[in-house]
């Protein structure tokens, strides 16, 4: 019942529902139907999943040693402690099927097999994820799971896998949302049947429909991200473009289900095999990496690191481990930020938080410094607030009704606005 209430809160405008009783009834009916659907998927993580994913750094060259090294480095750098606890092996691990049609790991890359690797990863207090596709083959033309959903889900559960990234690649019917739903649902059900608590992530399409919420923990909403601010490749996204695709889908996100604009490229600096494929430029600037972290946290998106953890410099580690940014991402209200102001130069985003605070994002999309003067009542935040600049770690010394300051090119300023203590109450913003 709690879940039902959370879903209602997260997806509907309660104020307008009160005004419109017919709307309220429809909302309750659809939430109940949804509740029925929920039974088929694994609801393992109320807040966005945090971890590391192999694709951007390794492409097809992922192997057992890399995964073990990443596990060790997540612990050594303190990233595990900061919340990044899942290691997800992407495309490139599978070695086909055995005589009983069971999936096998490529024995050259994973000589000790997946079960032993899962045990190693678990021994570090981390979780292990794996990759497959809703077709006969993956993007790398390796074996996929279509037609073998239950057998493969059982295999993953037997290995102790905690997360499945299920792609829409290989021989799949493009532009067919119904087939997309059917194939994803088949794997979501198969996972639920195993009774093992592993999470499901999948391709949700370019404009995902509400059914995605019932199937898994997060769904990709756009083409692959690249280690660039803007991509000129028609099927790739830079940070700004992945954000643009995701910010429009704020109503879909809520507890146990989040829009996924793809991995964090923070710290790649042009060194990734896939993530930096267009990155002859050396990747992004630190300001752009900080913006990616800000936006992904504000949008309640999964946080998957993709650089070589052991080689991350202190600046990247500071960006990725910022406690207050992570707490905004992991906030238990589970709202995705809504875009309140959109201009050619900048966007203003608001994410309401569980304790009544608001996280405010000021994104400078332009290539110049801008001066911003933002009265809070112009974005529906009435009254005065204590203001904390999250990145600069600066607190206001008195209650403020507005914020003024410079925002660097491609920078995102993140402010946490708190009501004076005994007046904490959600105001008019959704
Ligand atoms: C793409 C997917 C990438 C990666 C790749 C592996 O479809 O978007 O994130 O998983 O397949 O082949």
Coordinates of C-alpha atoms and ligand atoms in Angstrom, one line a residue:
X1 CA 0.0 0.0 0.0
X2 CA 2.9 2.3 0.8
X3 CA 4.2 1.7 -2.7
X4 CA 0.9 2.5 -4.2
X5 CA 0.8 5.8 -2.3
X6 CA 4.3 6.7 -3.3
X7 CA 3.5 5.9 -6.9
X8 CA 0.5 8.1 -6.8
X9 CA 2.4 11.0 -5.2
X10 CA 5.2 10.6 -7.6
X11 CA 3.3 10.7 -10.8
X12 CA 0.2 12.8 -10.2
X13 CA -0.5 16.4 -9.3
X14 CA -2.4 15.9 -6.1
X15 CA -3.7 19.5 -6.1
X16 CA -5.4 19.1 -9.5
X17 CA -6.7 15.7 -8.6
X18 CA -8.6 17.2 -5.6
X19 CA -10.2 19.6 -8.0
X20 CA -11.2 16.9 -10.4
X21 CA -12.9 13.9 -8.8
X22 CA -13.2 12.0 -12.0
X23 CA -9.5 12.5 -12.5
X24 CA -8.9 11.2 -9.0
X25 CA -10.9 8.0 -9.7
X26 CA -9.0 7.4 -13.0
X27 CA -5.7 7.9 -11.2
X28 CA -6.6 5.4 -8.5
X29 CA -7.8 2.8 -11.0
X30 CA -4.6 3.2 -13.1
X31 CA -2.5 3.0 -10.0
X32 CA -4.3 -0.2 -8.9
X33 CA -3.7 -1.7 -12.4
X34 CA -0.2 -0.7 -12.1
X35 CA 0.0 -2.3 -8.7
X36 CA -1.1 -5.5 -10.4
X37 CA 1.8 -5.2 -12.8
X38 CA 4.2 -4.6 -10.1
X39 CA 4.0 -8.2 -9.0
X40 CA 6.0 -9.2 -12.1
X41 CA 9.1 -7.2 -11.5
X42 CA 11.8 -7.1 -8.9
X43 CA 11.5 -3.9 -6.8
X44 CA 15.0 -4.1 -5.3
X45 CA 16.0 -0.5 -5.1
X46 CA 13.7 2.4 -4.1
X47 CA 16.3 5.0 -5.0
X48 CA 18.5 5.2 -8.2
X49 CA 21.1 2.4 -8.5
X50 CA 24.8 3.5 -8.2
X51 CA 27.8 1.6 -9.5
X52 CA 30.2 1.1 -12.4
X53 CA 29.6 -0.2 -15.9
X54 CA 32.2 -1.6 -18.2
X55 CA 31.1 -0.5 -21.7
X56 CA 32.6 3.0 -21.9
X57 CA 36.0 2.0 -20.7
X58 CA 36.4 -1.5 -22.2
X59 CA 34.0 -2.1 -25.0
X60 CA 34.3 -5.8 -25.9
X61 CA 37.6 -6.2 -24.0
X62 CA 36.0 -6.7 -20.6
X63 CA 37.4 -9.6 -18.5
X64 CA 37.7 -11.1 -15.1
X65 CA 40.8 -9.2 -14.1
X66 CA 39.4 -5.8 -15.0
X67 CA 36.3 -6.6 -12.9
X68 CA 38.3 -7.7 -9.9
X69 CA 40.5 -4.6 -10.2
X70 CA 37.5 -2.3 -10.4
X71 CA 36.0 -4.0 -7.3
X72 CA 39.3 -3.4 -5.4
X73 CA 39.5 0.2 -6.6
X74 CA 35.9 1.0 -5.6
X75 CA 36.8 -0.1 -2.1
X76 CA 40.2 1.6 -2.0
X77 CA 39.0 5.0 -3.4
X78 CA 36.1 5.2 -1.0
X79 CA 33.6 5.1 -3.9
X80 CA 32.0 2.0 -2.4
X81 CA 31.5 3.8 0.8
X82 CA 30.0 6.8 -1.1
X83 CA 27.3 4.4 -2.5
X84 CA 28.7 3.0 -5.7
X85 CA 28.1 -0.6 -5.0
X86 CA 27.2 -2.4 -8.2
X87 CA 29.7 -3.5 -10.9
X88 CA 27.9 -4.2 -14.2
X89 CA 29.6 -6.3 -16.9
X90 CA 28.4 -5.0 -20.3
X91 CA 28.4 -6.6 -23.7
X92 CA 31.4 -8.9 -24.5
X93 CA 31.3 -11.4 -21.7
X94 CA 29.2 -14.2 -23.3
X95 CA 30.8 -17.3 -24.9
X96 CA 27.7 -18.9 -26.3
X97 CA 25.6 -21.8 -25.0
X98 CA 26.5 -25.3 -23.9
X99 CA 24.8 -28.5 -25.0
X100 CA 21.9 -27.8 -22.7
X101 CA 21.6 -24.3 -24.1
X102 CA 22.9 -22.8 -20.9
X103 CA 24.7 -19.5 -21.4
X104 CA 28.4 -19.7 -20.7
X105 CA 31.0 -17.0 -20.1
X106 CA 33.8 -16.6 -22.6
X107 CA 36.4 -18.9 -21.0
X108 CA 39.4 -16.9 -22.2
X109 CA 38.1 -13.7 -20.6
X110 CA 36.5 -15.2 -17.5
X111 CA 38.6 -18.4 -16.9
X112 CA 37.0 -19.0 -13.4
X113 CA 33.4 -18.4 -14.6
X114 CA 30.8 -16.0 -13.4
X115 CA 29.9 -17.7 -10.2
X116 CA 33.4 -17.4 -8.8
X117 CA 33.5 -13.8 -10.0
X118 CA 30.2 -13.0 -8.3
X119 CA 31.6 -14.6 -5.1
X120 CA 34.7 -12.4 -5.3
X121 CA 32.7 -9.2 -5.9
X122 CA 30.3 -10.1 -3.1
X123 CA 33.2 -10.7 -0.7
X124 CA 34.1 -7.0 -1.2
X125 CA 30.6 -6.0 -0.2
X126 CA 29.7 -5.2 -3.8
X127 CA 27.1 -6.5 -6.3
X128 CA 27.6 -7.9 -9.8
X129 CA 25.5 -7.0 -12.8
X130 CA 25.5 -8.6 -16.3
X131 CA 24.3 -7.8 -19.8
X132 CA 22.1 -9.4 -22.4
X133 CA 19.8 -8.4 -25.3
X134 CA 16.1 -9.0 -26.1
X135 CA 17.1 -10.5 -29.4
X136 CA 19.1 -13.5 -30.7
X137 CA 22.3 -11.4 -30.7
X138 CA 23.8 -8.5 -28.8
X139 CA 25.2 -5.4 -30.5
X140 CA 28.6 -7.2 -30.6
X141 CA 26.8 -10.1 -32.4
X142 CA 27.2 -12.4 -29.4
X143 CA 24.5 -14.6 -28.0
X144 CA 21.3 -12.8 -26.8
X145 CA 18.4 -14.0 -24.6
X146 CA 15.4 -13.8 -26.9
X147 CA 13.5 -17.1 -26.6
X148 CA 15.6 -18.2 -23.6
X149 CA 14.4 -15.7 -21.1
X150 CA 13.6 -18.1 -18.2
X151 CA 16.6 -20.3 -18.8
X152 CA 18.9 -17.3 -18.8
X153 CA 17.3 -15.6 -15.8
X154 CA 17.7 -18.9 -13.9
X155 CA 21.3 -19.1 -15.0
X156 CA 22.0 -15.5 -13.8
X157 CA 20.3 -16.2 -10.5
X158 CA 22.3 -19.3 -10.0
X159 CA 25.5 -17.4 -10.6
X160 CA 24.5 -14.9 -7.9
X161 CA 24.0 -12.0 -10.4
X162 CA 22.3 -8.9 -8.8
X163 CA 21.4 -6.8 -11.9
X164 CA 20.6 -7.4 -15.5
X165 CA 21.1 -4.7 -18.2
X166 CA 18.8 -5.9 -21.0
X167 CA 19.5 -4.2 -24.3
X168 CA 17.4 -3.7 -27.5
X169 CA 20.1 -4.6 -30.0
X170 CA 20.9 -7.1 -32.7
X171 CA 18.0 -8.4 -34.7
X172 CA 15.2 -6.4 -33.1
X173 CA 12.2 -4.9 -34.8
X174 CA 12.8 -1.2 -34.7
X175 CA 10.0 1.3 -34.1
X176 CA 7.8 -1.3 -32.6
X177 CA 6.9 -0.2 -29.0
X178 CA 4.5 -3.1 -28.5
X179 CA 7.2 -5.7 -29.3
X180 CA 9.6 -3.8 -27.1
X181 CA 7.1 -4.1 -24.2
X182 CA 6.4 -7.8 -24.8
X183 CA 10.1 -8.8 -24.9
X184 CA 11.0 -6.7 -21.9
X185 CA 8.0 -8.0 -20.0
X186 CA 9.1 -11.6 -20.8
X187 CA 12.5 -11.0 -19.2
X188 CA 11.0 -9.0 -16.3
X189 CA 8.7 -12.0 -15.5
X190 CA 11.5 -14.5 -15.9
X191 CA 13.5 -12.6 -13.3
X192 CA 10.6 -12.4 -10.9
X193 CA 10.1 -16.2 -11.3
X194 CA 13.6 -16.9 -10.1
X195 CA 12.6 -15.2 -6.7
X196 CA 16.3 -14.0 -6.6
X197 CA 16.5 -10.3 -5.6
X198 CA 18.1 -9.0 -8.8
X199 CA 17.3 -5.8 -10.4
X200 CA 16.2 -5.3 -14.0
X201 CA 17.3 -2.5 -16.4
X202 CA 16.2 -2.3 -20.0
X203 CA 15.8 -0.1 -23.1
X204 CA 12.7 2.0 -22.7
X205 CA 12.6 3.6 -26.1
X206 CA 12.9 7.2 -27.1
X207 CA 9.6 8.3 -25.5
X208 CA 8.9 5.6 -23.0
X209 CA 5.4 5.0 -22.0
X210 CA 4.1 4.5 -18.5
X211 CA 4.4 0.6 -18.6
X212 CA 8.1 0.9 -18.2
X213 CA 7.6 1.6 -14.5
X214 CA 6.1 -1.8 -13.9
X215 CA 8.9 -3.8 -15.5
X216 CA 12.1 -2.7 -13.8
X217 CA 14.4 -0.4 -11.9
X218 CA 15.6 1.9 -14.7
X219 CA 15.2 2.2 -18.4
X220 CA 17.4 3.8 -21.0
X221 CA 15.8 6.7 -22.8
X222 CA 18.3 7.7 -25.4
X223 CA 21.2 6.6 -27.5
X224 CA 24.7 6.0 -26.0
X225 CA 26.4 8.8 -24.3
X226 CA 29.8 10.0 -25.4
X227 CA 32.6 11.8 -23.5
X228 CA 31.7 15.1 -25.1
X229 CA 29.5 18.1 -24.3
X230 CA 27.6 17.8 -27.6
X231 CA 27.8 15.0 -30.0
X232 CA 27.6 15.5 -33.8
X233 CA 27.0 11.8 -34.4
X234 CA 23.2 11.3 -35.2
X235 CA 23.0 8.2 -32.9
X236 CA 25.1 9.4 -30.0
X237 CA 24.6 11.9 -27.2
X238 CA 26.8 14.4 -25.5
X239 CA 26.1 15.4 -21.8
X240 CA 23.8 18.2 -22.9
X241 CA 21.8 16.1 -25.3
X242 CA 21.4 13.1 -22.9
X243 CA 20.1 15.6 -20.3
X244 CA 17.7 17.2 -22.8
X245 CA 16.2 13.8 -23.6
X246 CA 15.8 12.9 -19.9
X247 CA 14.5 16.2 -18.4
X248 CA 11.4 16.0 -20.5
X249 CA 10.4 12.7 -18.9
X250 CA 10.2 13.9 -15.3
X251 CA 6.8 12.5 -14.7
X252 CA 7.8 8.9 -15.4
X253 CA 10.4 8.8 -12.5
X254 CA 9.4 7.8 -9.0
X255 CA 10.2 5.3 -6.3
X256 CA 11.6 2.1 -7.7
X257 CA 11.7 3.3 -11.3
X258 CA 14.0 5.9 -13.0
X259 CA 14.8 7.4 -16.4
X260 CA 18.4 6.4 -17.4
X261 CA 20.2 8.9 -19.7
X262 CA 23.2 6.5 -19.7
X263 CA 26.5 6.4 -17.8
X264 CA 28.5 9.1 -16.2
X265 CA 31.5 10.0 -18.3
X266 CA 33.2 11.9 -15.4
X267 CA 36.9 11.2 -15.4
X268 CA 37.2 9.6 -18.8
X269 CA 39.1 12.6 -20.3
X270 CA 39.0 10.9 -23.7
X271 CA 40.4 7.6 -22.6
X272 CA 37.4 5.3 -23.0
X273 CA 37.1 2.8 -25.8
X274 CA 33.4 3.4 -26.4
X275 CA 32.6 6.4 -24.2
X276 CA 35.4 8.5 -25.8
X277 CA 35.0 7.2 -29.4
X278 CA 34.5 10.7 -30.6
X279 CA 36.9 12.0 -28.0
X280 CA 39.9 13.0 -30.0
X281 CA 39.5 16.2 -28.0
X282 CA 40.5 14.6 -24.7
X283 CA 36.9 14.4 -23.4
X284 CA 35.1 17.0 -21.4
X285 CA 36.3 19.7 -19.0
X286 CA 36.0 19.3 -15.2
X287 CA 33.2 21.9 -15.2
X288 CA 31.3 19.7 -17.8
X289 CA 31.9 16.6 -15.7
X290 CA 30.6 18.5 -12.6
X291 CA 27.5 19.5 -14.6
X292 CA 26.9 15.9 -15.6
X293 CA 27.0 14.8 -12.0
X294 CA 24.7 17.7 -11.0
X295 CA 22.1 17.0 -13.7
X296 CA 22.1 13.2 -13.2
X297 CA 21.6 13.7 -9.4
X298 CA 18.9 16.3 -9.9
X299 CA 17.1 14.0 -12.4
X300 CA 17.3 11.0 -10.0
X301 CA 19.1 9.0 -12.6
X302 CA 21.1 5.9 -12.0
X303 CA 24.8 6.8 -11.4
X304 CA 27.0 4.5 -13.3
X305 CA 30.7 5.4 -13.3
X306 CA 32.5 4.4 -16.5
X307 CA 36.1 5.5 -16.2
X308 CA 39.0 3.5 -14.8
X309 CA 38.4 3.8 -11.1
X310 CA 42.0 3.4 -10.0
X311 CA 43.1 6.2 -12.4
X312 CA 40.5 8.8 -11.3
X313 CA 42.2 12.0 -10.3
X314 CA 41.2 13.9 -7.1
X315 CA 39.0 16.4 -9.0
X316 CA 36.9 13.5 -10.4
X317 CA 36.8 11.8 -7.1
X318 CA 35.6 15.0 -5.4
X319 CA 32.9 15.4 -8.0
X320 CA 31.7 11.7 -7.7
X321 CA 31.9 11.5 -3.9
X322 CA 30.2 14.8 -3.1
X323 CA 27.9 13.7 -0.2
X324 CA 25.3 16.4 -0.7
X325 CA 25.0 15.7 -4.4
X326 CA 24.6 12.0 -3.7
X327 CA 22.0 12.7 -1.1
X328 CA 20.0 14.7 -3.6
X329 CA 20.2 11.8 -6.1
X330 CA 19.3 9.2 -3.4
X331 CA 16.5 11.3 -1.8
X332 CA 13.7 9.1 -0.7
X333 CA 10.9 11.2 -2.3
X334 CA 12.4 9.9 -5.5
X335 CA 11.3 12.9 -7.7
X336 CA 13.1 13.8 -10.9
X337 CA 13.8 17.5 -11.1
X338 CA 11.3 19.5 -13.2
X339 CA 12.5 22.2 -15.6
X340 CA 10.8 25.4 -14.4
X341 CA 12.6 27.8 -16.7
X342 CA 14.0 27.1 -20.2
X343 CA 15.8 29.7 -22.3
X344 CA 18.4 29.4 -25.0
X345 CA 21.1 30.3 -22.5
X346 CA 20.1 28.5 -19.3
X347 CA 17.6 26.2 -17.6
X348 CA 16.4 26.2 -14.0
X349 CA 15.4 22.9 -12.4
X350 CA 13.7 22.1 -9.1
X351 CA 13.7 18.8 -7.3
X352 CA 11.6 18.7 -4.1
X353 CA 13.2 16.6 -1.4
X354 CA 11.8 14.4 1.4
X355 CA 12.6 16.8 4.2
X356 CA 10.8 19.7 2.6
X357 CA 14.0 21.2 1.1
X358 CA 14.4 21.9 -2.6
X359 CA 17.4 21.2 -4.8
X360 CA 17.7 23.9 -7.4
X361 CA 19.8 23.6 -10.5
X362 CA 21.0 26.5 -12.7
X363 CA 22.4 25.1 -15.9
X364 CA 24.3 27.4 -18.2
X365 CA 24.0 25.8 -21.6
X366 CA 25.8 28.6 -23.4
X367 CA 29.5 29.1 -24.1
X368 CA 29.7 32.3 -22.1
X369 CA 29.6 33.3 -18.4
X370 CA 26.1 34.5 -17.4
X371 CA 24.9 36.6 -14.5
X372 CA 21.8 35.2 -13.0
X373 CA 19.4 36.9 -10.7
X374 CA 16.6 34.6 -9.6
X375 CA 13.8 35.7 -7.2
X376 CA 12.6 32.4 -5.7
X377 CA 8.9 33.5 -6.0
X378 CA 9.4 33.7 -9.8
X379 CA 9.7 29.9 -9.7
X380 CA 6.9 29.2 -7.3
X381 CA 9.0 29.1 -4.1
X382 CA 7.3 31.5 -1.8
X383 CA 8.9 32.9 1.4
X384 CA 12.5 33.0 2.4
X385 CA 15.1 30.2 2.5
X386 CA 18.5 29.3 3.9
X387 CA 20.6 28.7 0.8
X388 CA 23.5 26.3 0.5
X389 CA 25.7 26.3 -2.7
X390 CA 26.4 22.6 -2.8
X391 CA 29.5 22.6 -5.0
X392 CA 31.1 25.7 -3.5
X393 CA 30.1 24.6 0.0
X394 CA 28.9 28.0 0.9
X395 CA 25.9 28.7 3.3
X396 CA 23.9 31.9 3.3
X397 CA 24.2 33.7 6.6
X398 CA 20.6 34.9 6.6
X399 CA 17.3 33.9 5.0
X400 CA 17.1 34.9 1.3
X401 CA 14.3 35.5 -1.2
X402 CA 16.5 35.3 -4.2
X403 CA 19.9 34.1 -5.6
X404 CA 22.3 36.2 -7.6
X405 CA 25.6 35.1 -9.1
X406 CA 27.7 34.1 -12.0
X407 CA 27.4 30.7 -13.7
X408 CA 30.4 29.7 -15.8
X409 CA 29.9 28.4 -19.4
X410 CA 28.5 24.8 -19.2
X411 CA 28.4 25.0 -15.4
X412 CA 25.5 23.9 -13.2
X413 CA 25.1 25.7 -9.9
X414 CA 23.3 23.5 -7.4
X415 CA 21.6 25.2 -4.4
X416 CA 19.8 23.5 -1.5
X417 CA 17.0 25.7 -0.2
X418 CA 15.7 25.1 3.3
X419 CA 12.8 26.7 5.0
X420 CA 13.4 28.2 8.4
X421 CA 13.2 25.2 10.8
X422 CA 9.6 25.3 12.1
X423 CA 8.1 26.4 8.8
X424 CA 9.2 23.4 6.8
X425 CA 6.3 22.5 4.6
X426 CA 6.1 21.7 0.9
X427 CA 5.1 24.8 -1.0
X428 CA 3.4 25.1 -4.3
X429 CA 5.9 23.3 -6.5
X430 CA 4.8 19.8 -7.5
Ligands
LIG1 C1 24.3 -0.5 -26.8 C2 24.0 0.1 -25.4 C3 25.4 0.4 -24.7 C4 26.1 -0.9 -24.7 C5 26.2 -1.5 -26.0 C6 26.9 -2.9 -26.0 O1 23.0 -0.8 -27.4 O2 23.3 1.3 -25.5 O3 25.2 1.0 -23.5 O4 25.5 -1.7 -23.8 O5 25.0 -1.7 -26.6 O6 27.0 -3.5 -27.2

